XYZ file of C-alpha atoms in Angstrom:
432
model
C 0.000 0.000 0.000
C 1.199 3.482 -0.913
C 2.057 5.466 2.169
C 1.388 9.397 2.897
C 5.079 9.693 2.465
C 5.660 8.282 -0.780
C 2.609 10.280 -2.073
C 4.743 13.331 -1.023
C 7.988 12.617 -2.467
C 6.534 11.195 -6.346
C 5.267 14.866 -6.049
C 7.976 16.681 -4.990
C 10.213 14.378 -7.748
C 7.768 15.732 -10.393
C 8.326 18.959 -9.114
C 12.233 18.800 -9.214
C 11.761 18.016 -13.363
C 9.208 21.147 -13.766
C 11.488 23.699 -11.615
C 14.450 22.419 -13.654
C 12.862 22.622 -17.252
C 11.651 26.036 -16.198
C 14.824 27.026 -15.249
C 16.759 26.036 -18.532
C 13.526 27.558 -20.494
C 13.623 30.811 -18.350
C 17.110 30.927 -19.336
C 16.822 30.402 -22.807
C 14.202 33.041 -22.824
C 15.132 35.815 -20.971
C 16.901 38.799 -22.504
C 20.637 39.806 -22.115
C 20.979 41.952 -19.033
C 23.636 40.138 -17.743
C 22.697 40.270 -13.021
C 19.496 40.603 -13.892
C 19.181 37.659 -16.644
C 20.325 35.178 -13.440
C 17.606 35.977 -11.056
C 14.050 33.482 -12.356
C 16.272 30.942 -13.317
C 17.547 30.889 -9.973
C 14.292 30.904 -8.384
C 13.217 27.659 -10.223
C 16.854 26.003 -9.147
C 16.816 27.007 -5.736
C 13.249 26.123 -5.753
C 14.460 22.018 -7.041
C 17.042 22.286 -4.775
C 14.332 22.782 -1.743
C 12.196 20.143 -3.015
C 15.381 17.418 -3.357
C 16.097 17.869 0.634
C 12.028 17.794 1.613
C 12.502 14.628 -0.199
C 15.062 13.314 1.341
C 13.230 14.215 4.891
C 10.570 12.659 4.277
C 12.159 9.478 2.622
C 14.979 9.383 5.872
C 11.880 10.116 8.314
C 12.282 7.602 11.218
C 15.242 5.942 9.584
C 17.325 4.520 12.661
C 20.130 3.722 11.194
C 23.590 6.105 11.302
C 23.003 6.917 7.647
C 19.411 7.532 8.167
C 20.734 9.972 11.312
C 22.477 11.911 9.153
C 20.386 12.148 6.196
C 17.545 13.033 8.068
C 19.540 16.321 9.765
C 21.217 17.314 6.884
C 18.079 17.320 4.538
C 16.217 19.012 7.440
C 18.734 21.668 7.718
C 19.018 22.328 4.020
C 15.093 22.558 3.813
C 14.898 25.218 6.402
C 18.169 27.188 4.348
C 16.771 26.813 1.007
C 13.209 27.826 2.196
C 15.076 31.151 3.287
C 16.784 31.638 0.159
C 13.908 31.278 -2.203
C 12.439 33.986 -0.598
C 15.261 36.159 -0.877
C 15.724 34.931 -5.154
C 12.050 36.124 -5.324
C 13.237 39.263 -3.885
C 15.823 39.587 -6.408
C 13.095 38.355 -9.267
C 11.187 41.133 -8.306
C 13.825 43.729 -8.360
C 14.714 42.705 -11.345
C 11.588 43.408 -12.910
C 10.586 46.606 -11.377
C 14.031 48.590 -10.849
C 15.572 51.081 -13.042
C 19.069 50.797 -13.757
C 20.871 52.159 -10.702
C 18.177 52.621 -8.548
C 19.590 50.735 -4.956
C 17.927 47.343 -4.234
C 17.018 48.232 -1.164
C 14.351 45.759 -0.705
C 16.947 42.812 -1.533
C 19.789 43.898 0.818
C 16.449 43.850 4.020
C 15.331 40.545 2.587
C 18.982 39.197 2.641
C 20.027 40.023 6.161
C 16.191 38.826 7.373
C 16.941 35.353 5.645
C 20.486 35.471 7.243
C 19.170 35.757 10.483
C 16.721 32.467 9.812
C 19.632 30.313 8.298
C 21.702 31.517 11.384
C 18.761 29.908 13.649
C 18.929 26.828 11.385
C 22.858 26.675 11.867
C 22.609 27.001 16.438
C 19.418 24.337 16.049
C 22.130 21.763 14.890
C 24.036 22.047 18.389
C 20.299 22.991 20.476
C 17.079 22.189 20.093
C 15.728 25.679 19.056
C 13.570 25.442 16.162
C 13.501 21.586 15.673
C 14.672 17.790 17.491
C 14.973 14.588 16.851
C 13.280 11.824 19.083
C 14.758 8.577 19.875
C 13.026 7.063 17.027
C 14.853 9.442 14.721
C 11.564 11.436 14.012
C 11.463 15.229 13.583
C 9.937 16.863 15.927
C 8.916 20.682 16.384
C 10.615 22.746 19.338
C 9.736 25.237 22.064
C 11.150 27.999 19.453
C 9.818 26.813 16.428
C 7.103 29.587 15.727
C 10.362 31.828 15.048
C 11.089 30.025 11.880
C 7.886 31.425 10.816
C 8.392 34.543 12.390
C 11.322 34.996 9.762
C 9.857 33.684 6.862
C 6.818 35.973 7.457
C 8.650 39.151 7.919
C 10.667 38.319 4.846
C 7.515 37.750 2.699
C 5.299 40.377 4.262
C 8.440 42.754 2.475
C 7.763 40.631 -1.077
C 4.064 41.432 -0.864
C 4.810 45.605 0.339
C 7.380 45.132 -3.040
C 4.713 43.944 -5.340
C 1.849 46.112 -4.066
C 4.055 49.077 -4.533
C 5.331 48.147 -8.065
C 2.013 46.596 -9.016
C 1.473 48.927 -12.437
C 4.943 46.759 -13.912
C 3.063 43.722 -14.302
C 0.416 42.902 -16.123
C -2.758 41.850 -13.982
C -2.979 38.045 -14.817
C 0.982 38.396 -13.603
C 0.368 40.330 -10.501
C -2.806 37.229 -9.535
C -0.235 34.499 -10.140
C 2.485 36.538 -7.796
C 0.110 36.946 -5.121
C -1.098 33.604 -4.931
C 2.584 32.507 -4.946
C 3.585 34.590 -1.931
C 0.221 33.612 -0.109
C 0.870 30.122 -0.516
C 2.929 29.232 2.825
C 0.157 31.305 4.541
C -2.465 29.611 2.896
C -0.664 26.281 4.155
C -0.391 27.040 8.071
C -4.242 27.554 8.409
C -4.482 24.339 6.054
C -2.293 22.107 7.942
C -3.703 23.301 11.258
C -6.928 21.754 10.055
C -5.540 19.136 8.099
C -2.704 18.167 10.317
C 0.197 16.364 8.104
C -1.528 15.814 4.718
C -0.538 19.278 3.164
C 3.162 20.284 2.200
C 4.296 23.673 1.741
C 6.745 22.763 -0.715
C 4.023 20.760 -3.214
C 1.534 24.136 -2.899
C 4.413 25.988 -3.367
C 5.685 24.358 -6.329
C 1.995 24.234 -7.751
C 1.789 28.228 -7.148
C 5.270 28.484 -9.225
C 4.267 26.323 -12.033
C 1.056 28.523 -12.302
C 3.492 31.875 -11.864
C 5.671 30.311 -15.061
C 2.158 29.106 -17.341
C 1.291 33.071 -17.012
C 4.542 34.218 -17.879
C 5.461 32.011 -20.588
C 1.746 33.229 -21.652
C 2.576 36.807 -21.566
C 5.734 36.637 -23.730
C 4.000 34.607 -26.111
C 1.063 36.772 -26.532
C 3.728 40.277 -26.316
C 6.234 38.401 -29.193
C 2.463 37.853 -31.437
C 2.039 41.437 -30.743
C 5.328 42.658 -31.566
C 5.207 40.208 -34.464
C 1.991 41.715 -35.781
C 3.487 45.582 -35.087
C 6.750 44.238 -37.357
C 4.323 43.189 -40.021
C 2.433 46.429 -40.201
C 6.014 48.623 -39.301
C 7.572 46.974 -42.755
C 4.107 47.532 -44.685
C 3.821 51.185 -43.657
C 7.843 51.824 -44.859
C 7.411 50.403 -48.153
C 4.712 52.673 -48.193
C 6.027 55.662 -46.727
C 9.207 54.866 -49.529
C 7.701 54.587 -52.826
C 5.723 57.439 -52.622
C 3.660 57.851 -55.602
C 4.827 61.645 -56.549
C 8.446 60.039 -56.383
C 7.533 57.145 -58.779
C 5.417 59.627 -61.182
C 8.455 62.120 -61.371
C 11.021 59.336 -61.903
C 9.010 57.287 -65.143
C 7.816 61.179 -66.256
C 11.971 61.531 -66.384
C 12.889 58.436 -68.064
C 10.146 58.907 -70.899
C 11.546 62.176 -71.300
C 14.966 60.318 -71.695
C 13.836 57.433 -74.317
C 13.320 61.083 -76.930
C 16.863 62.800 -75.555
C 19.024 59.873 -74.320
C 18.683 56.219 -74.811
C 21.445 55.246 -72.615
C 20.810 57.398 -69.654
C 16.780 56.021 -69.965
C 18.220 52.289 -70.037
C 20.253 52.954 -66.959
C 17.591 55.242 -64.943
C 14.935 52.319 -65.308
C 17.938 50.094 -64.406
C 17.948 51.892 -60.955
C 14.796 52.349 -60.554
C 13.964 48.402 -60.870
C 17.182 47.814 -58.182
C 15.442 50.518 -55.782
C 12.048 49.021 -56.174
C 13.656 45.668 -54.989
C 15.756 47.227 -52.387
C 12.052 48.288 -50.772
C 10.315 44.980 -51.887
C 12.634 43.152 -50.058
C 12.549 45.139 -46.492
C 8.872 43.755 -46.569
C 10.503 40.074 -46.330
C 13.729 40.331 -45.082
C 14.749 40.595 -41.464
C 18.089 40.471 -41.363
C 19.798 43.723 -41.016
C 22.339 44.609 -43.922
C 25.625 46.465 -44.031
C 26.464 50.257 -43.882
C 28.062 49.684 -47.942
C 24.559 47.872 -48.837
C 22.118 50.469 -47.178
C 24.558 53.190 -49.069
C 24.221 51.755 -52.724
C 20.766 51.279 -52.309
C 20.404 55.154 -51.061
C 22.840 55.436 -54.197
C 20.330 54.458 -56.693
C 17.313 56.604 -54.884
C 19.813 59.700 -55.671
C 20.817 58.439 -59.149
C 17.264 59.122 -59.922
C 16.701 62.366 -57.967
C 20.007 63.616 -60.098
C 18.334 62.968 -63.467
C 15.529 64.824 -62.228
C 16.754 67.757 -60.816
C 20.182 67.869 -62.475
C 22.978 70.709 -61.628
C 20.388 71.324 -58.441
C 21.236 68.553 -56.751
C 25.086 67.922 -56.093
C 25.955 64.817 -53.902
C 28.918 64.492 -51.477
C 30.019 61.256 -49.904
C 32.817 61.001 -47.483
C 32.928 57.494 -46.190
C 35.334 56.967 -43.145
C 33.599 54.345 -40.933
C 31.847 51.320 -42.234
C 31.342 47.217 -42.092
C 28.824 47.348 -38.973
C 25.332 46.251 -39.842
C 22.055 48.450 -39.391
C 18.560 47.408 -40.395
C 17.449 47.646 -44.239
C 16.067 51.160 -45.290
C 16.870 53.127 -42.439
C 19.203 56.165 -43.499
C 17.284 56.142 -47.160
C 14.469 58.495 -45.392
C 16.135 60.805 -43.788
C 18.088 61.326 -47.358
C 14.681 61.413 -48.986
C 13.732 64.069 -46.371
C 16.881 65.899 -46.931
C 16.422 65.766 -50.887
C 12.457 66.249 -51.159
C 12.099 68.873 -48.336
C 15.120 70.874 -47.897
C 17.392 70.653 -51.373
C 13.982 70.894 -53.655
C 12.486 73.525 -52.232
C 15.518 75.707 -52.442
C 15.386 78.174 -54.997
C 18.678 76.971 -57.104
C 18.652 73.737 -55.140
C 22.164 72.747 -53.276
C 24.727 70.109 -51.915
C 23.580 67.018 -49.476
C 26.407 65.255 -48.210
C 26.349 61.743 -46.198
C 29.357 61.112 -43.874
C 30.578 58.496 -42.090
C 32.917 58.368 -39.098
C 33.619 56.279 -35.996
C 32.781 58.218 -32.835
C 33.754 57.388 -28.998
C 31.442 55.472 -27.913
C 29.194 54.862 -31.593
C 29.408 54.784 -35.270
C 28.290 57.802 -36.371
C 26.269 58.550 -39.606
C 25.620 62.576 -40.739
C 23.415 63.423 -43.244
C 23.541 67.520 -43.733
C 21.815 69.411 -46.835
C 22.001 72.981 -47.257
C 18.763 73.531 -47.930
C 15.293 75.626 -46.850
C 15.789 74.104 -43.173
C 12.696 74.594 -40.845
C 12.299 76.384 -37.574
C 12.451 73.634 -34.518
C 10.475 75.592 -32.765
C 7.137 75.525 -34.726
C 7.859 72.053 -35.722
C 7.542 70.672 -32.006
C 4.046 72.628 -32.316
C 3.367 70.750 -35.606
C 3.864 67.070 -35.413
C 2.356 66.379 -38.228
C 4.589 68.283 -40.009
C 5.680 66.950 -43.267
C 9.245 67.681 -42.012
C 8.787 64.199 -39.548
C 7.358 61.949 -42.145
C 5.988 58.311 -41.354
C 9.179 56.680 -42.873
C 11.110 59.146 -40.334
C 9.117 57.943 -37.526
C 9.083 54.229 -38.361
C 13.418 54.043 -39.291
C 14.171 55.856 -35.591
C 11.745 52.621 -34.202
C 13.653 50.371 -35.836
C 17.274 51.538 -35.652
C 16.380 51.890 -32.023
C 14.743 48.968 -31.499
C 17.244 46.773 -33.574
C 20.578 48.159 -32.842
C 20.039 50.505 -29.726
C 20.386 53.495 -32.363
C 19.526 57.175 -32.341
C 18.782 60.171 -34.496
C 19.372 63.618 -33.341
C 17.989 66.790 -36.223
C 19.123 70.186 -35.655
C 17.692 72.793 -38.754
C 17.825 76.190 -39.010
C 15.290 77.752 -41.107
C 17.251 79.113 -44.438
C 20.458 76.885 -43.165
C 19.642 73.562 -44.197
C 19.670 70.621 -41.577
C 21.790 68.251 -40.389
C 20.864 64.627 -39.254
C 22.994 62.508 -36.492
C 22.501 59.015 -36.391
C 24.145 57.286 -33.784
C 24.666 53.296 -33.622
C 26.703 52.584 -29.963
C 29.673 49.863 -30.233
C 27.799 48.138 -27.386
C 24.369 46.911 -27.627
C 23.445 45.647 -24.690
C 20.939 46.565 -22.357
C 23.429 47.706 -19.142
C-alpha cells in the first residue's frame, strides 16, 4: 500500500523536473541583461534544490540507522536554508523586474540580512534544540522555538508582498494574480495544515503556485512576441509605403520617358535603378536580417541616381565614407536622405549640396546626413507634429534603428540653413 510519504515525495520528484525545465527555459528566454538575466532561473533552481532535501526528509523520516541519522539532519537543515533563500531569489526576481538601472535594491539587501538571520537559527538548532529535534526514534519533531522560523519567513515575505503592491502597475494583472497567490501560498498552508494536520506540504503548494506563476509568464511573452510580431508586419508595410511614394515614382518614369526622346542610354540605366530601388524596398517587406552600412549606401545610391536625373545641376551629392562594415537594419538612413532631398534641397530656390558622412565616434558609429537647404524652424515644428518635415518613414526608421541596434537620431535645422541629421549606432548593444 502506498504510504502518505511516498505520495509526497513522487510529487515533490515531479516537481524537481518542472522547476528544472523552467529554469533552462527561463534561461533560454530571458533577454541579455547580464545580473538581472540570473535571477528566475535561480528561483526555479533554488526552488528544485528545496524540493530534493524535503525529499530526502521525508524518505529518511524515522530511519534509525547512522546513515538515516544523518540524512535526516542534513536534509532538514538544508530545507529550512533553502526555504530562506527562495524567498530572498524572489526578492531579487522582483527587483529585477521593477528597478531602473541604478536605482539601490534596497528591498533585496532587508530581505537578505532577514533570511540570514533564519539560516543563522537553522545553523545554532544543529548544536540545540531551538527550532527543531529529533526523538529517539529518529523522528522530527517541532521545538519550544519553532514559531520563530515562521516569524522569519513571514517578515521576509510580508516585504515581497509591500514590493509587489508598490510596483504593481509593472506587471500585467494576470501576472500580478499568479504573484500573489505565490507569496500567499505558505500562509495559505499554516491555516491548512492546522486543520488538516500532516496531509498538506508547503513545498508541493508551493511548487503548484510556481508552475502557475511560469504558465502566465510564458503566456505573456508569447502573446507580447504575437504582438510585436503583428506591429513588425504592419512597421515593414507602412515603410514600403512611406518609400515609394507615388509623386516620387510619377516624377522618376515622367523623367525616363523624357529620356527614351533625348538619351537612350541614360533612360536604359535610370529604369535600371529604378527596378534595383524598387527591390531594395520589396525586399525590407521580407527580409529581417539587417544589412551592411556599404549595402544600405548603394541602395540610397540608386534613390539619388534618380533624384540627379531629375533635378540635375540642383542637386550635387557628397560622400565622405570613413567608418563602415557594422550592420544596421534595411532602409533606415534612405528616409532621412529622402527628407533631406524632397524637403530641404527641392524647395531651395537653385537647389544645393547634401552630403552623407561616415565616421567612428567614442562610444558609436556615427552617420551625418547635412543638406544645405530651406531648413525649418524647430520651434514651430515641435508645435506641428504632423509636419511633413517628420514623415511616417522618419518615424518608423528611428523605431527600428532603435529597437534593432540601440540606435539614435538627433535633427538640428535652421530655417534658411539647411539641416543636419545625427545618427548614432553605440559599439555596445546591450541593455546595461
Amino acid at each position: 500500500m502506498v504510504g502518505n510519504w511516498q505520495i509526497h515525495v513522487a510529487f515533490e520528484v515531479w516537481g524537481v523536473f518542472f522547476c528544472l525545465m523552467a529554469a533552462v527555459i527561463a534561461w533560454i528566454a530571458s533577454e541579455k541583461k547580464q545580473h538581472r538575466r540570473m535571477w528566475l532561473p535561480g528561483l526555479f533552481l533554488t526552488q528544485a534544490l528545496a524540493l530534493i532535501f524535503d525529499s530526502l526528509a521525508w524518505i529518511f523520516h524515522g530511519n534509525e540507522s547512522s546513515l538515516g541519522s544523518f540524512m535526516i539532519r542534513m536534509s532538514i537543515a538544508g530545507a529550512f536554508v533553502l526555504n530562506y533563500l527562495l524567498i530572498t531569489v524572489l526578492i531579487g526576481c522582483l527587483c529585477a523586474s521593477v528597478k531602473k538601472e541604478g536605482e539601490p535594491w534596497v528591498e533585496l539587501w532587508i530581505g537578505g540580512a532577514i533570511s540570514v538571520a533564519g539560516i543563522a537559527l537553522v545553523v545554532l538548532t544543529q548544536f540545540a534544540p531551538i527550532l527543531y529535534r529529533f526523538d529517539a526514534t529518529n523522528h522530527y519533531v517541532q521545538a519550544n522555538w519553532y514559531p520563530l522560523a515562521y516569524l522569519v519567513g513571514f517578515i521576509d515575505i510580508a516585504l515581497e508582498l509591500v514590493l509587489l503592491t508598490k510596483y504593481r502597475r509593472c506587471f500585467a494583472p494576470l501576472k500580478q494574480i499568479a504573484l500573489y497567490i505565490y507569496l500567499l501560498t505558505p500562509f495559505l498552508v499554516l491555516v491548512l495544515q492546522r486543520l488538516f494536520t500532516g496531509t498538506l506540504s508547503v513545498q508541493i503548494l508551493s511548487t503548484i503556485s510556481l508552475m502557475c506563476l511560469f504558465t502566465t509568464d510564458m503566456y505573456l511573452q508569447t502573446k507580447q512576441l504575437v504582438k510585436q510580431e503583428r506591429e513588425l508586419s504592419d512597421m515593414k508595410i507602412q515603410v514600403v509605403l512611406a518609400q515609394i511614394k507615388p509623386h516620387f515614382m510619377y516624377n522618376v518614369l515622367n523623367t525616363i520617358s523624357y529620356l527614351c526622346d533625348e538619351d537612350a542610354q541614360a533612360a536604359k540605366k535610370a529604369l535600371h535603378d529604378f527596378s534595383k530601388y524598387l527591390r531594395g524596398n520589396l525586399n525590407s517587406l521580407t527580409s529581417r536580417a539587417p544589412v551592411t552600412l556599404d549595402q544600405e549606401l548603394n541602395l540610397i545610391a540608386q534613390y539619388l541616381s534618380l533624384e540627379k536625373l531629375r533635378m540635375g545641376e540642383e542637386l550635387n551629392i557628397v560622400y565622405d565614407i570613413n567608418d563602415n562594415g557594422y550592420m544596421l537594419p534595411m532602409m533606415t538612413i534612405e528616409p532621412f536622405v529622402e527628407n533631406a532631398v524632397a524637403h530641404g534641397l527641392e524647395k531651395a530656390e537653385d537647389g544645393g549640396t547634401l552630403s552623407i558622412r561616415t565616421r567612428a565616434g567614442e562610444h558609436a558609429h556615427e552617420i551625418v546626413i547635412e543638406d544645405d537647404g530651406v531648413g525649418f524652424d524647430p520651434d514651430e515644428h515641435k508645435t506641428n507634429k504632423t509636419g511633413e518635415h517628420e514623415s511616417i518613414g522618419i518615424e518608423i526608421a528611428r523605431k527600428r534603428l532603435w529597437s534593432t541596434c540601440k540606435g539614435t537620431v538627433t535633427i538640428h535645422s535652421q530655417k534658411g540653413m539647411g539641416t543636419t541629421v545625427l545618427i548614432q549606432i553605440p559599439y555596445d548593444q546591450s541593455d546595461e
